[in-house]
PDB file of C-alpha atoms in Angstrom:
ATOM      1  CA  MET A 452      23.758   8.254  26.546  1.00  0.00           C
ATOM      2  CA  SER A 453      24.053  11.906  25.491  1.00  0.00           C
ATOM      3  CA  ASP A 454      21.872  14.704  26.846  1.00  0.00           C
ATOM      4  CA  ASN A 455      20.033  14.972  23.513  1.00  0.00           C
ATOM      5  CA  GLY A 456      19.141  11.273  23.600  1.00  0.00           C
ATOM      6  CA  ALA A 457      17.765  11.591  27.139  1.00  0.00           C
ATOM      7  CA  CYS A 458      15.627  14.578  26.082  1.00  0.00           C
ATOM      8  CA  LEU A 459      14.175  12.628  23.158  1.00  0.00           C
ATOM      9  CA  LEU A 460      13.233   9.723  25.426  1.00  0.00           C
ATOM     10  CA  LYS A 461      11.471  12.064  27.863  1.00  0.00           C
ATOM     11  CA  GLN A 462       9.451  13.728  25.070  1.00  0.00           C
ATOM     12  CA  ASN A 463       8.307  10.400  23.605  1.00  0.00           C
ATOM     13  CA  THR A 464       7.031   9.068  26.943  1.00  0.00           C
ATOM     14  CA  SER A 465       4.405  11.807  27.415  1.00  0.00           C
ATOM     15  CA  THR A 466       0.809  10.685  27.001  1.00  0.00           C
ATOM     16  CA  PRO A 467      -1.021  11.700  23.828  1.00  0.00           C
ATOM     17  CA  ARG A 468      -3.720  14.337  24.224  1.00  0.00           C
ATOM     18  CA  ASN A 469      -6.403  11.974  22.896  1.00  0.00           C
ATOM     19  CA  LYS A 470      -5.409   8.906  24.925  1.00  0.00           C
ATOM     20  CA  GLY A 471      -8.509   7.128  26.186  1.00  0.00           C
ATOM     21  CA  LYS A 472     -10.812   9.273  24.066  1.00  0.00           C
ATOM     22  CA  LEU A 473     -12.920   8.061  21.198  1.00  0.00           C
ATOM     23  CA  ILE A 474     -11.593   9.473  17.947  1.00  0.00           C
ATOM     24  CA  GLY A 475     -13.030   9.574  14.460  1.00  0.00           C
ATOM     25  CA  ALA A 476     -16.274  10.828  13.004  1.00  0.00           C
ATOM     26  CA  LYS A 477     -19.107  11.398  15.444  1.00  0.00           C
ATOM     27  CA  PRO A 478     -22.344   9.681  14.400  1.00  0.00           C
ATOM     28  CA  PRO A 479     -25.542  11.612  13.668  1.00  0.00           C
ATOM     29  CA  LEU A 480     -28.450  11.611  16.087  1.00  0.00           C
ATOM     30  CA  ARG A 481     -31.532   9.555  15.269  1.00  0.00           C
ATOM     31  CA  PRO A 482     -34.909  11.291  14.893  1.00  0.00           C
ATOM     32  CA  LYS A 483     -36.110   9.855  18.232  1.00  0.00           C
ATOM     33  CA  HIS A 484     -33.053  11.397  19.937  1.00  0.00           C
ATOM     34  CA  VAL A 485     -33.725  14.774  18.315  1.00  0.00           C
ATOM     35  CA  TRP A 486     -37.322  14.754  19.540  1.00  0.00           C
ATOM     36  CA  SER A 487     -36.282  13.605  23.021  1.00  0.00           C
ATOM     37  CA  ILE A 488     -33.863  16.522  23.338  1.00  0.00           C
ATOM     38  CA  ARG A 489     -36.406  19.006  21.925  1.00  0.00           C
ATOM     39  CA  THR A 490     -39.105  17.789  24.324  1.00  0.00           C
ATOM     40  CA  ARG A 491     -36.780  17.942  27.325  1.00  0.00           C
ATOM     41  CA  LEU A 492     -35.662  21.493  26.494  1.00  0.00           C
ATOM     42  CA  MET A 493     -39.298  22.587  25.992  1.00  0.00           C
ATOM     43  CA  VAL A 494     -40.449  21.037  29.283  1.00  0.00           C
ATOM     44  CA  GLU A 495     -37.548  22.644  31.159  1.00  0.00           C
ATOM     45  CA  GLY A 496     -38.334  26.032  29.554  1.00  0.00           C
ATOM     46  CA  ARG A 497     -34.834  26.430  28.120  1.00  0.00           C
ATOM     47  CA  THR A 498     -35.792  28.551  25.118  1.00  0.00           C
ATOM     48  CA  ARG A 499     -32.252  29.695  24.266  1.00  0.00           C
ATOM     49  CA  ASP A 500     -30.945  26.127  24.256  1.00  0.00           C
ATOM     50  CA  LEU A 501     -33.930  25.003  22.184  1.00  0.00           C
ATOM     51  CA  ALA A 502     -33.263  27.777  19.660  1.00  0.00           C
ATOM     52  CA  ILE A 503     -29.575  26.794  19.407  1.00  0.00           C
ATOM     53  CA  PHE A 504     -30.455  23.110  19.043  1.00  0.00           C
ATOM     54  CA  ASN A 505     -33.117  23.709  16.371  1.00  0.00           C
ATOM     55  CA  LEU A 506     -30.875  26.064  14.430  1.00  0.00           C
ATOM     56  CA  ALA A 507     -27.925  23.650  14.572  1.00  0.00           C
ATOM     57  CA  ILE A 508     -30.045  20.733  13.323  1.00  0.00           C
ATOM     58  CA  ASP A 509     -31.910  22.698  10.631  1.00  0.00           C
ATOM     59  CA  SER A 510     -28.997  24.775   9.351  1.00  0.00           C
ATOM     60  CA  LYS A 511     -26.417  21.978   9.146  1.00  0.00           C
ATOM     61  CA  LEU A 512     -23.753  24.536  10.125  1.00  0.00           C
ATOM     62  CA  ARG A 513     -20.509  23.765  11.920  1.00  0.00           C
ATOM     63  CA  GLY A 514     -20.360  24.719  15.591  1.00  0.00           C
ATOM     64  CA  CYS A 515     -18.050  27.678  14.925  1.00  0.00           C
ATOM     65  CA  ASP A 516     -20.597  29.068  12.449  1.00  0.00           C
ATOM     66  CA  VAL A 517     -23.577  28.549  14.787  1.00  0.00           C
ATOM     67  CA  VAL A 518     -22.010  30.550  17.633  1.00  0.00           C
ATOM     68  CA  ALA A 519     -20.788  33.290  15.272  1.00  0.00           C
ATOM     69  CA  LEU A 520     -24.276  34.091  13.927  1.00  0.00           C
ATOM     70  CA  LYS A 521     -25.440  37.651  14.390  1.00  0.00           C
ATOM     71  CA  VAL A 522     -28.970  39.024  14.459  1.00  0.00           C
ATOM     72  CA  GLU A 523     -28.679  40.456  10.942  1.00  0.00           C
ATOM     73  CA  ASP A 524     -27.781  36.987   9.625  1.00  0.00           C
ATOM     74  CA  VAL A 525     -31.272  35.681  10.427  1.00  0.00           C
ATOM     75  CA  ALA A 526     -33.152  38.989  10.433  1.00  0.00           C
ATOM     76  CA  PRO A 527     -31.535  41.178   7.755  1.00  0.00           C
ATOM     77  CA  THR A 528     -34.559  43.487   7.468  1.00  0.00           C
ATOM     78  CA  GLY A 529     -35.349  43.545  11.170  1.00  0.00           C
ATOM     79  CA  TYR A 530     -37.743  40.606  10.859  1.00  0.00           C
ATOM     80  CA  THR A 531     -36.782  36.938  10.976  1.00  0.00           C
ATOM     81  CA  VAL A 532     -36.747  35.471   7.470  1.00  0.00           C
ATOM     82  CA  ALA A 533     -37.665  31.883   6.579  1.00  0.00           C
ATOM     83  CA  ARG A 534     -34.383  31.291   4.724  1.00  0.00           C
ATOM     84  CA  ALA A 535     -31.200  33.188   5.423  1.00  0.00           C
ATOM     85  CA  THR A 536     -27.864  32.935   3.626  1.00  0.00           C
ATOM     86  CA  VAL A 537     -24.801  32.410   5.818  1.00  0.00           C
ATOM     87  CA  ARG A 538     -21.202  32.295   4.627  1.00  0.00           C
ATOM     88  CA  GLN A 539     -19.320  29.377   6.193  1.00  0.00           C
ATOM     89  CA  ARG A 540     -16.089  30.245   7.957  1.00  0.00           C
ATOM     90  CA  LYS A 541     -14.173  27.145   6.877  1.00  0.00           C
ATOM     91  CA  THR A 542     -14.998  27.117   3.169  1.00  0.00           C
ATOM     92  CA  GLY A 543     -16.186  30.677   2.581  1.00  0.00           C
ATOM     93  CA  ARG A 544     -19.155  29.259   0.659  1.00  0.00           C
ATOM     94  CA  PRO A 545     -22.662  30.580   1.269  1.00  0.00           C
ATOM     95  CA  VAL A 546     -25.346  28.151   2.434  1.00  0.00           C
ATOM     96  CA  LYS A 547     -29.083  28.617   2.929  1.00  0.00           C
ATOM     97  CA  VAL A 548     -30.195  28.365   6.543  1.00  0.00           C
ATOM     98  CA  ARG A 549     -33.695  27.844   7.910  1.00  0.00           C
ATOM     99  CA  ALA A 550     -34.020  30.667  10.400  1.00  0.00           C
ATOM    100  CA  ASP A 551     -37.745  30.858  11.115  1.00  0.00           C
ATOM    101  CA  ARG A 552     -37.386  28.968  14.406  1.00  0.00           C
ATOM    102  CA  THR A 553     -35.270  31.710  15.947  1.00  0.00           C
ATOM    103  CA  ASN A 554     -36.756  34.763  17.575  1.00  0.00           C
ATOM    104  CA  PRO A 555     -33.778  36.987  18.281  1.00  0.00           C
ATOM    105  CA  GLY A 556     -35.372  39.718  20.387  1.00  0.00           C
ATOM    106  CA  LYS A 557     -32.037  41.501  20.046  1.00  0.00           C
ATOM    107  CA  LYS A 558     -30.656  44.500  18.186  1.00  0.00           C
ATOM    108  CA  PRO A 559     -28.761  44.332  14.876  1.00  0.00           C
ATOM    109  CA  GLY A 560     -25.044  43.895  15.440  1.00  0.00           C
ATOM    110  CA  GLU A 561     -25.512  41.658  18.471  1.00  0.00           C
ATOM    111  CA  PHE A 562     -24.630  37.984  18.455  1.00  0.00           C
ATOM    112  CA  LEU A 563     -27.597  35.637  18.269  1.00  0.00           C
ATOM    113  CA  PHE A 564     -26.255  33.479  21.121  1.00  0.00           C
ATOM    114  CA  THR A 565     -24.274  35.400  23.708  1.00  0.00           C
ATOM    115  CA  SER A 566     -21.969  34.323  26.487  1.00  0.00           C
ATOM    116  CA  SER A 567     -23.518  33.839  29.899  1.00  0.00           C
ATOM    117  CA  ARG A 568     -20.381  35.281  31.549  1.00  0.00           C
ATOM    118  CA  HIS A 569     -19.390  38.160  29.297  1.00  0.00           C
ATOM    119  CA  ARG A 570     -22.269  40.394  28.301  1.00  0.00           C
ATOM    120  CA  GLY A 571     -22.328  41.247  24.597  1.00  0.00           C
ATOM    121  CA  ARG A 572     -19.728  38.653  23.587  1.00  0.00           C
ATOM    122  CA  ARG A 573     -20.586  35.575  21.575  1.00  0.00           C
ATOM    123  CA  MET A 574     -20.883  32.130  23.056  1.00  0.00           C
ATOM    124  CA  THR A 575     -17.633  30.195  22.687  1.00  0.00           C
ATOM    125  CA  THR A 576     -17.457  26.963  20.718  1.00  0.00           C
ATOM    126  CA  ARG A 577     -16.306  25.244  23.902  1.00  0.00           C
ATOM    127  CA  HIS A 578     -19.430  26.385  25.767  1.00  0.00           C
ATOM    128  CA  TYR A 579     -21.533  25.196  22.824  1.00  0.00           C
ATOM    129  CA  ALA A 580     -19.793  21.791  22.960  1.00  0.00           C
ATOM    130  CA  ARG A 581     -20.542  21.543  26.705  1.00  0.00           C
ATOM    131  CA  LEU A 582     -24.215  22.331  26.034  1.00  0.00           C
ATOM    132  CA  VAL A 583     -24.402  19.631  23.349  1.00  0.00           C
ATOM    133  CA  ALA A 584     -22.794  17.107  25.714  1.00  0.00           C
ATOM    134  CA  GLU A 585     -25.318  18.072  28.400  1.00  0.00           C
ATOM    135  CA  TRP A 586     -28.283  17.671  26.009  1.00  0.00           C
ATOM    136  CA  ILE A 587     -27.069  14.287  24.811  1.00  0.00           C
ATOM    137  CA  GLY A 588     -26.377  13.074  28.334  1.00  0.00           C
ATOM    138  CA  SER A 589     -29.825  14.210  29.496  1.00  0.00           C
ATOM    139  CA  ILE A 590     -31.526  11.634  27.237  1.00  0.00           C
ATOM    140  CA  GLY A 591     -29.313   8.772  28.377  1.00  0.00           C
ATOM    141  CA  LEU A 592     -26.761   8.701  25.544  1.00  0.00           C
ATOM    142  CA  ASP A 593     -23.011   8.712  26.105  1.00  0.00           C
ATOM    143  CA  PRO A 594     -21.789  12.282  25.404  1.00  0.00           C
ATOM    144  CA  ARG A 595     -18.352  10.948  24.442  1.00  0.00           C
ATOM    145  CA  LEU A 596     -19.855   9.229  21.392  1.00  0.00           C
ATOM    146  CA  PHE A 597     -21.516  12.382  20.039  1.00  0.00           C
ATOM    147  CA  GLY A 598     -20.392  15.958  19.524  1.00  0.00           C
ATOM    148  CA  THR A 599     -21.326  19.262  17.949  1.00  0.00           C
ATOM    149  CA  HIS A 600     -20.679  17.782  14.524  1.00  0.00           C
ATOM    150  CA  SER A 601     -23.326  15.128  15.227  1.00  0.00           C
ATOM    151  CA  LEU A 602     -25.910  17.909  14.981  1.00  0.00           C
ATOM    152  CA  ARG A 603     -24.514  18.995  11.592  1.00  0.00           C
ATOM    153  CA  ARG A 604     -24.623  15.423  10.306  1.00  0.00           C
ATOM    154  CA  THR A 605     -28.108  14.560  11.589  1.00  0.00           C
ATOM    155  CA  LYS A 606     -30.367  16.198   9.021  1.00  0.00           C
ATOM    156  CA  ALA A 607     -27.922  15.650   6.139  1.00  0.00           C
ATOM    157  CA  THR A 608     -27.832  11.914   6.840  1.00  0.00           C
ATOM    158  CA  LEU A 609     -31.611  11.744   7.152  1.00  0.00           C
ATOM    159  CA  ILE A 610     -32.089  13.584   3.846  1.00  0.00           C
ATOM    160  CA  TYR A 611     -29.698  11.215   2.095  1.00  0.00           C
ATOM    161  CA  ARG A 612     -31.362   8.109   3.559  1.00  0.00           C
ATOM    162  CA  ARG A 613     -34.829   9.279   2.522  1.00  0.00           C
ATOM    163  CA  THR A 614     -34.004  10.610  -0.936  1.00  0.00           C
ATOM    164  CA  GLY A 615     -30.664   9.127  -1.982  1.00  0.00           C
ATOM    165  CA  ASN A 616     -29.886  12.544  -3.495  1.00  0.00           C
ATOM    166  CA  LEU A 617     -26.183  13.016  -2.880  1.00  0.00           C
ATOM    167  CA  ARG A 618     -25.967  16.285  -4.834  1.00  0.00           C
ATOM    168  CA  ALA A 619     -28.662  17.919  -2.689  1.00  0.00           C
ATOM    169  CA  VAL A 620     -26.802  16.948   0.488  1.00  0.00           C
ATOM    170  CA  GLN A 621     -23.566  18.304  -0.985  1.00  0.00           C
ATOM    171  CA  LEU A 622     -25.219  21.685  -1.623  1.00  0.00           C
ATOM    172  CA  LEU A 623     -26.842  21.782   1.808  1.00  0.00           C
ATOM    173  CA  LEU A 624     -23.534  21.100   3.557  1.00  0.00           C
ATOM    174  CA  GLY A 625     -21.588  23.485   1.333  1.00  0.00           C
ATOM    175  CA  HIS A 626     -19.036  20.873   0.265  1.00  0.00           C
ATOM    176  CA  THR A 627     -16.995  21.713  -2.824  1.00  0.00           C
ATOM    177  CA  LYS A 628     -16.384  18.090  -3.818  1.00  0.00           C
ATOM    178  CA  ILE A 629     -18.901  15.262  -4.031  1.00  0.00           C
ATOM    179  CA  GLU A 630     -16.179  12.918  -2.726  1.00  0.00           C
ATOM    180  CA  SER A 631     -16.158  14.871   0.544  1.00  0.00           C
ATOM    181  CA  THR A 632     -19.895  14.345   0.904  1.00  0.00           C
ATOM    182  CA  VAL A 633     -19.566  10.614   0.179  1.00  0.00           C
ATOM    183  CA  ARG A 634     -16.901  10.285   2.885  1.00  0.00           C
ATOM    184  CA  TYR A 635     -18.848  12.539   5.242  1.00  0.00           C
ATOM    185  CA  LEU A 636     -22.004  10.426   5.019  1.00  0.00           C
ATOM    186  CA  GLY A 637     -20.060   7.172   5.228  1.00  0.00           C
ATOM    187  CA  ILE A 638     -21.595   5.849   2.030  1.00  0.00           C
ATOM    188  CA  GLU A 639     -20.406   2.404   1.099  1.00  0.00           C
ATOM    189  CA  VAL A 640     -20.402   0.698  -2.286  1.00  0.00           C
ATOM    190  CA  ASP A 641     -23.107  -1.602  -0.895  1.00  0.00           C
ATOM    191  CA  ASP A 642     -25.501   1.374  -0.562  1.00  0.00           C
ATOM    192  CA  ALA A 643     -25.827   1.871  -4.325  1.00  0.00           C
ATOM    193  CA  PRO A 644     -27.811  -1.358  -5.011  1.00  0.00           C
ATOM    194  CA  ALA A 645     -30.084  -0.679  -2.021  1.00  0.00           C
ATOM    195  CA  ILE A 646     -30.905   2.789  -3.381  1.00  0.00           C
ATOM    196  CA  ALA A 647     -31.452   1.383  -6.869  1.00  0.00           C
ATOM    197  CA  GLU A 648     -33.931  -1.173  -5.494  1.00  0.00           C
ATOM    198  CA  GLN A 649     -36.024   1.628  -3.929  1.00  0.00           C
ATOM    199  CA  VAL A 650     -36.611   3.174  -7.355  1.00  0.00           C
ATOM    200  CA  ASP A 651     -39.152   1.279  -9.422  1.00  0.00           C
ATOM    201  CA  ILE A 652     -39.941   1.946 -13.080  1.00  0.00           C
TER     202      ILE A 652
END
């Protein structure tokens, strides 16, 4: 066997980075899970974590957008506004964010959620992911089954289940195509008759 053939065999025998990990879309949290996490964070007096959790659920932003928020994003005039507009990093599209549950107590220009190690720098997405795993584990769920995107999906899924309004969910998530929203919510063809039965004329 040539040297090149031996090199190819060695490269193919390495273990994949996601071996043994659950892959695919992370499911949304249920309302009882959301309230369990909120209650636990309130009882433990973890106000920063509670603010991050509430903002992530209410805003439906991706994790990278949550940690990149600055004070002026939620308090453009110096006071926290009920609805703020945030431009998503991935799509560049603006989305409305409920910001009245955050009380920055910081100066304009500062990040809303800062690093615990490096003063003045934003929290990393990895640190945010560890916090989410900790919150989920604290209520007895398996953190490997859920992730930061579970928080983004939670309210969107609940809105769709209660209203059946796919267009509203598309706007709230900032998706450009309705097909993306359909895939994102995991809507099946079987859901259409169930929604139609809920509407009575």
